[in-house]
Coordinates of C-alpha atoms in Angstrom, one line a residue:
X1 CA 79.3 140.6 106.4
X2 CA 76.3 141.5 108.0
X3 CA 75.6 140.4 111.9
X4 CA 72.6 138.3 112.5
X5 CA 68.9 139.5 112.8
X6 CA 68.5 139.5 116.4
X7 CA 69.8 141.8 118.6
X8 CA 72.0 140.7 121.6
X9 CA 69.9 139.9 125.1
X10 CA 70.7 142.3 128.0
X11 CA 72.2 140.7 130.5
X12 CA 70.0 138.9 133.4
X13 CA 71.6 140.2 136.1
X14 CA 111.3 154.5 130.2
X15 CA 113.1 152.2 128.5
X16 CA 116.3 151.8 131.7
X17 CA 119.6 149.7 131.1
X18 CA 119.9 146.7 133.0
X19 CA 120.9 147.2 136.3
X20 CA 122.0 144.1 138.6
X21 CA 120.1 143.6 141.6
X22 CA 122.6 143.5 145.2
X23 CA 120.2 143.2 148.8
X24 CA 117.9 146.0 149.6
X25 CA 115.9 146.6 152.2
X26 CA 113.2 143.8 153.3
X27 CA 109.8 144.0 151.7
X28 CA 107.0 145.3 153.7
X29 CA 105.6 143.2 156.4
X30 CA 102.0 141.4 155.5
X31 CA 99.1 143.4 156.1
X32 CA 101.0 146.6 154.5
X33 CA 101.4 147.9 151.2
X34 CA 100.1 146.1 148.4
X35 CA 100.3 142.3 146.8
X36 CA 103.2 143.3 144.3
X37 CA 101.3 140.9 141.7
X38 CA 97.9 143.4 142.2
X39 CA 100.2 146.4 141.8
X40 CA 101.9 145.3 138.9
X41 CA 98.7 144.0 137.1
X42 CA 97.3 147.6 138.2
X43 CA 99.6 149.5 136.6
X44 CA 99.1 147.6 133.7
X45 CA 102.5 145.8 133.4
X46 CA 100.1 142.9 132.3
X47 CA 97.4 141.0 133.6
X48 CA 97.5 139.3 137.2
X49 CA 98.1 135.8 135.8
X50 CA 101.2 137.2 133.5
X51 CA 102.5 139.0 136.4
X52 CA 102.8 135.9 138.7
X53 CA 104.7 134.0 136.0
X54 CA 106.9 136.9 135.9
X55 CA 107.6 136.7 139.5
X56 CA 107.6 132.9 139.3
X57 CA 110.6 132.9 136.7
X58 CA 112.3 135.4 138.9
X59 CA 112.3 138.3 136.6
X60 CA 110.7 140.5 139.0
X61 CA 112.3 142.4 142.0
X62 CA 111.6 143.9 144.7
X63 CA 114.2 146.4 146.8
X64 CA 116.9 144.3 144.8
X65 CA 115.8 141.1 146.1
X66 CA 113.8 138.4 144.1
X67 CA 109.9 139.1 145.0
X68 CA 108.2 136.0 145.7
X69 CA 104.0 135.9 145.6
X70 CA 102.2 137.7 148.2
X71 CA 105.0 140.2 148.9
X72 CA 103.8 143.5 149.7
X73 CA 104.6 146.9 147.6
X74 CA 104.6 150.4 149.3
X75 CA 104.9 153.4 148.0
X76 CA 108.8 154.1 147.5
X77 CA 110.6 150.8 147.2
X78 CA 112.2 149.7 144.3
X79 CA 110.9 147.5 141.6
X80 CA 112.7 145.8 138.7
X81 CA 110.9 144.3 135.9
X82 CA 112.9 142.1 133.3
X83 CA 115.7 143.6 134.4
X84 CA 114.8 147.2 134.1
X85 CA 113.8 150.1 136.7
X86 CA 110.0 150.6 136.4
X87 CA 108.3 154.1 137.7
X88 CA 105.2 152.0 139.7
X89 CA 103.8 154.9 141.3
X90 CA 104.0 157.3 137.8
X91 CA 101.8 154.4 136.5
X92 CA 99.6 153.8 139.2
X93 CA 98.4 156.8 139.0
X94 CA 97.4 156.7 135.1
X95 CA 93.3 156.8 134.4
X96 CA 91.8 153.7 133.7
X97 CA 91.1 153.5 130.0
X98 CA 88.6 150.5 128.5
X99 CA 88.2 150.0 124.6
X100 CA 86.1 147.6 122.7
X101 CA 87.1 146.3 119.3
X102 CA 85.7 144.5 117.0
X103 CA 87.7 141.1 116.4
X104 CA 87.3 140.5 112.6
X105 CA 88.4 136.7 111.2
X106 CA 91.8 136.0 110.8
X107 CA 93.4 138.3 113.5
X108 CA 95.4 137.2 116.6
X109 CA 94.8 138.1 120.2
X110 CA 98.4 138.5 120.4
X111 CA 101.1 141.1 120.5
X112 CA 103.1 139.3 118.0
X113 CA 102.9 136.3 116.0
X114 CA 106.0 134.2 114.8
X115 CA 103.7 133.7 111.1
X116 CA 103.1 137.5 110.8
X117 CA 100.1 136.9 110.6
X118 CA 97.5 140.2 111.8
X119 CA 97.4 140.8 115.2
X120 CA 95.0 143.0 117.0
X121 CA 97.6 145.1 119.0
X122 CA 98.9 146.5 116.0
X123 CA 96.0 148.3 115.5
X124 CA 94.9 149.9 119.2
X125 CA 96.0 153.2 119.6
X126 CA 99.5 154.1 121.4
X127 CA 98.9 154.7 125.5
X128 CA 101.2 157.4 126.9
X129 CA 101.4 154.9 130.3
X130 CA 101.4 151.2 130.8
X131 CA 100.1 148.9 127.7
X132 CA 96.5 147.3 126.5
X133 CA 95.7 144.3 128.6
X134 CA 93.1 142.0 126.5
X135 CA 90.4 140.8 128.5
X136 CA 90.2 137.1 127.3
X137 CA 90.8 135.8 124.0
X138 CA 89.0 134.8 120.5
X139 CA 90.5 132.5 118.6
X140 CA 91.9 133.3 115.2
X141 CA 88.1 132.5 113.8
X142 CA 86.0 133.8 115.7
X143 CA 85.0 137.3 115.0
X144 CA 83.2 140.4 118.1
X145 CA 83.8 142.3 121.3
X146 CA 87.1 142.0 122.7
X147 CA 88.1 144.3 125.5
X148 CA 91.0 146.0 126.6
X149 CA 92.4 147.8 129.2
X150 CA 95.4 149.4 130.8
X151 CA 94.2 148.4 134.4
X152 CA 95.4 144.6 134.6
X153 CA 93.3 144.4 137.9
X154 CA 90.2 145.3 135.6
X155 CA 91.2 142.4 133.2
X156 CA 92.3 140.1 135.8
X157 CA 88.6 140.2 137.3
X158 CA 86.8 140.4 134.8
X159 CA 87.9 137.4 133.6
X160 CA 87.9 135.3 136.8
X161 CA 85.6 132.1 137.3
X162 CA 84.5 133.8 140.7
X163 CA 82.8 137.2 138.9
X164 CA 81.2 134.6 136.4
X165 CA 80.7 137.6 134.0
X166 CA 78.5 136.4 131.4
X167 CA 79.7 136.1 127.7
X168 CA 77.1 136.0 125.3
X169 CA 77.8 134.3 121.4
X170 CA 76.2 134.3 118.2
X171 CA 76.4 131.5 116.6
X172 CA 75.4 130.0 113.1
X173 CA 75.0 126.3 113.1
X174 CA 75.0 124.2 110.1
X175 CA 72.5 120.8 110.8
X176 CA 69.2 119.8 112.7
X177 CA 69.1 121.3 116.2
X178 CA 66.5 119.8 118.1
X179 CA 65.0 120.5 121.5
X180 CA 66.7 117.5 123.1
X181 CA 70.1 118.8 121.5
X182 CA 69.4 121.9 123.2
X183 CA 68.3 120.8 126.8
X184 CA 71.7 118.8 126.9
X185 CA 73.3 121.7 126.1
X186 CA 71.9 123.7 128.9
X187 CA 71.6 120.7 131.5
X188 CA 75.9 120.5 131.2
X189 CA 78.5 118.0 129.0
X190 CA 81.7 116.5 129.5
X191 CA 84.7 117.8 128.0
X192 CA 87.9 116.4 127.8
X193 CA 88.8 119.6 130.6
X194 CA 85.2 119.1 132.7
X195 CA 81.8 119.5 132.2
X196 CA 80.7 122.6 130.8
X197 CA 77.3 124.1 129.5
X198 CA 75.2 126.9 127.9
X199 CA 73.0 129.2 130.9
X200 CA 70.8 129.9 128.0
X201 CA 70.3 129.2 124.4
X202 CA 67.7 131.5 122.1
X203 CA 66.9 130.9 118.5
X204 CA 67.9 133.8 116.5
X205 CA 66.4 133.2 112.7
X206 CA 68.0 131.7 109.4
X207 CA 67.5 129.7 106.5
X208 CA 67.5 126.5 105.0
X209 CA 70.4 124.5 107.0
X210 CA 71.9 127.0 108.6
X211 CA 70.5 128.3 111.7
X212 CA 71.2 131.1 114.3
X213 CA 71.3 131.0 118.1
X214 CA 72.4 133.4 120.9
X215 CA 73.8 131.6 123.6
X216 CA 75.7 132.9 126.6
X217 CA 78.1 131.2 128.8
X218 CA 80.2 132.6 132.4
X219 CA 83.5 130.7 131.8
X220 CA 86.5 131.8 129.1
X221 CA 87.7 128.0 128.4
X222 CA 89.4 127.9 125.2
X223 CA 86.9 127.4 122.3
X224 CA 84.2 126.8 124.7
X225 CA 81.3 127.7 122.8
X226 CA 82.5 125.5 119.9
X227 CA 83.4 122.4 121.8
X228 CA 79.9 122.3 123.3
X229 CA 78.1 122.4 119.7
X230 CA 80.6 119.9 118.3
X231 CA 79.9 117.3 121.4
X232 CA 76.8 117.5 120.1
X233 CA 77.8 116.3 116.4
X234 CA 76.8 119.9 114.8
X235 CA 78.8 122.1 113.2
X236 CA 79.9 125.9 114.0
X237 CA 80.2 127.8 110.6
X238 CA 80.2 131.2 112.0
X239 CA 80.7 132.5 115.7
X240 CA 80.4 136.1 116.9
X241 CA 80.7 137.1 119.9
X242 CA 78.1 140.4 121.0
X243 CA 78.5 141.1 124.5
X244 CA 81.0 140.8 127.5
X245 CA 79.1 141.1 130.8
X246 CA 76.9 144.7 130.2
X247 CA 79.1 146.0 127.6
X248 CA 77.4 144.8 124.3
X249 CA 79.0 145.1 120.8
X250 CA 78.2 148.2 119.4
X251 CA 75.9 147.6 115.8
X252 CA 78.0 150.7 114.0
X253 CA 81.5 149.3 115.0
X254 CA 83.2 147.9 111.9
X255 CA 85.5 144.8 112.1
X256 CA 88.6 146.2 112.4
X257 CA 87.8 149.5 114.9
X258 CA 87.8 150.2 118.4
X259 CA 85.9 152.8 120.7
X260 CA 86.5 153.5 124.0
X261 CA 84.7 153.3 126.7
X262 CA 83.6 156.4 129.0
X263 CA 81.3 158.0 131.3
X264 CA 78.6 156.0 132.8
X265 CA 79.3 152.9 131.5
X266 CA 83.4 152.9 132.3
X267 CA 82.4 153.3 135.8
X268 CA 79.7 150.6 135.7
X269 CA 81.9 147.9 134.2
X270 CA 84.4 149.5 137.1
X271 CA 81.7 148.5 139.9
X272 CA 80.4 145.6 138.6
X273 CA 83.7 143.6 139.5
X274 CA 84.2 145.3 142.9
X275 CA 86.4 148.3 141.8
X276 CA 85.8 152.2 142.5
X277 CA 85.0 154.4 139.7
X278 CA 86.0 157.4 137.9
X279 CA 85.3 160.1 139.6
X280 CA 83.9 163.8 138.4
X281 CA 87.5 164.7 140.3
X282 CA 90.3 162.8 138.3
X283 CA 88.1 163.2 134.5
X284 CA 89.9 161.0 131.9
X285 CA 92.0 162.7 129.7
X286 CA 90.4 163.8 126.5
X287 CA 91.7 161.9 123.2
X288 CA 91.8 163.2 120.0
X289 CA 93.8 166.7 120.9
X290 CA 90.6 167.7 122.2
X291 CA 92.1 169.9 124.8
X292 CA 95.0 171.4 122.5
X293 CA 92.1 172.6 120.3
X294 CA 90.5 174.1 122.8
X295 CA 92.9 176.2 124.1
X296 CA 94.0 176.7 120.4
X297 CA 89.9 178.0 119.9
X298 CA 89.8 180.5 123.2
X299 CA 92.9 182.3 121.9
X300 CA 91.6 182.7 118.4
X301 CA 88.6 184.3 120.1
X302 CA 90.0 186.1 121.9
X303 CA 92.1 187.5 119.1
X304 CA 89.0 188.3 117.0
X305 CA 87.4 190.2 119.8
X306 CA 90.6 192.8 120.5
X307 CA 90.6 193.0 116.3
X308 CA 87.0 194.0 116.4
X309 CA 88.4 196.7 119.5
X310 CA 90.8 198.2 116.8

């Protein structure tokens, strides 16, 4: 299927047996170290929110004793995750790596899913550290930009109320929108879980009685963007969503793929939430094999040039 004819707006602004925790030393005093949560989440163990339940249901500890929220890691105690020995510093140290994919209809945001039905992990590539951290969700029929990470802080603040990253949708509605539809929807509505609304709503073209409109919004409720039109008594036939905060969806990506995300625009997405980026120093490693063929092409060259000696 084809996307719709207007463009998205720019925005305005090692696997361990378990081992049975006995008393350790005490964790670090506050003000040192690290929130264990923010260096869990870091090292991409899972996003901030997942790694709080974690400690919450007590499967996560710290010098052998149960961590609570708000203790501190440093570098050299012990952590225990599910009942396993994790390597926290091996994965701290891991390059932050960002992909978009494009969502198609019918897939799950989900590592697994009790129906089989499709998820979307089973097709990201395989990281040699940590694991993809989605940043958000689409629900099973809603197709676009989904990103991933293996920094859980990345995801964790990208997707928190108090970044208000904009999320921008389009959307194909089926009925009559009219203007006062429209300033309702941007004025704000009550929802059964508060009021919510559009920051901006743009026609985008169609035909007949289905008609297009880009709207963004700077919350990730679940099924936001359709509860708003449906408050309004209109129908949602098709919703895509085209950009997550800078990072639009690219108009060559096919449902199904994923590209990741370097350079420039890695780094932006890094500062735009309060986090350092890449630096020329520490260059992400190359994908692909890239430097395998390299090496592979300098001694091949090298070999023709002593042949050419003979």
């Amino acid at each position: 299927m084809s996307l719709p004819p207007r463009k998205p707006t720019r925005p305005i602004r090692p696997r361990n047996r378990p081992i049975q925790p006995t008393p350790g030393p005490e964790p670090a005093e506050a003000g040192e170290g690290e929130r264990i949560q923010k260096a869990l989440a870091r090292a991409g163990f899972g996003s901030r929110r997942e790694i709080e339940a974690l400690i919450r249901d007590g499967k996560v500890f710290l010098n052998r004793r149960p961590a609570h929220l708000g203790d501190r890691y440093r570098k050299g105690d012990q952590i225990m995750l599910n009942g396993h020995l994790v390597n926290l510093e091996k994965r701290l140290q891991a390059f932050t790596r960002v992909l978009l994919y494009h969502k198609p209809v019918g897939e799950l945001v989900s590592r697994r899913d009790p129906e089989g039905r499709p998820v979307i992990f089973s097709r990201l590539p395989r990281l040699e550290l940590g694991r993809w951290v989605a940043v958000g969700r689409l629900d099973v029929n809603t197709q676009g930009l989904i990103l991933l990470t293996n920094n859980g802080e990345l995801a964790h603040r990208l997707m928190h109320p108090s970044h208000a990253v904009e999320r921008e949708y389009a959307v194909r509605i089926l009925g009559t929108v009219s203007e006062a539809v429209i300033e309702r929807l941007l004025d704000g509505v009550q929802l059964e879980d508060g009021p919510a609304r559009f920051e901006s709503v743009a026609e985008a073209g169609g035909e007949g009685a289905n008609r297009w409109f880009h709207v963004v919004v700077r919350e990730g409720r679940n099924r936001l963007v359709r509860r708003l039109w449906e408050s309004q008594n209109l129908v949602v036939s098709r919703l895509i969503r085209v950009r997550y905060g800078d990072i639009v969806l690219p108009p060559r990506l096919r449902a199904g793929a994923s590209i990741e995300l370097e350079g420039e625009a890695l780094d932006g997405l890094l500062r735009s939430v309060g986090l350092p980026p890449v630096t020329p120093e520490t260059p992400q490693k190359r994908r692909f094999g890239g430097e395998t063929r390299g090496r592979e092409e300098r001694r091949r060259n090298r070999r023709s040039a002593l042949s050419g000696k003979r």
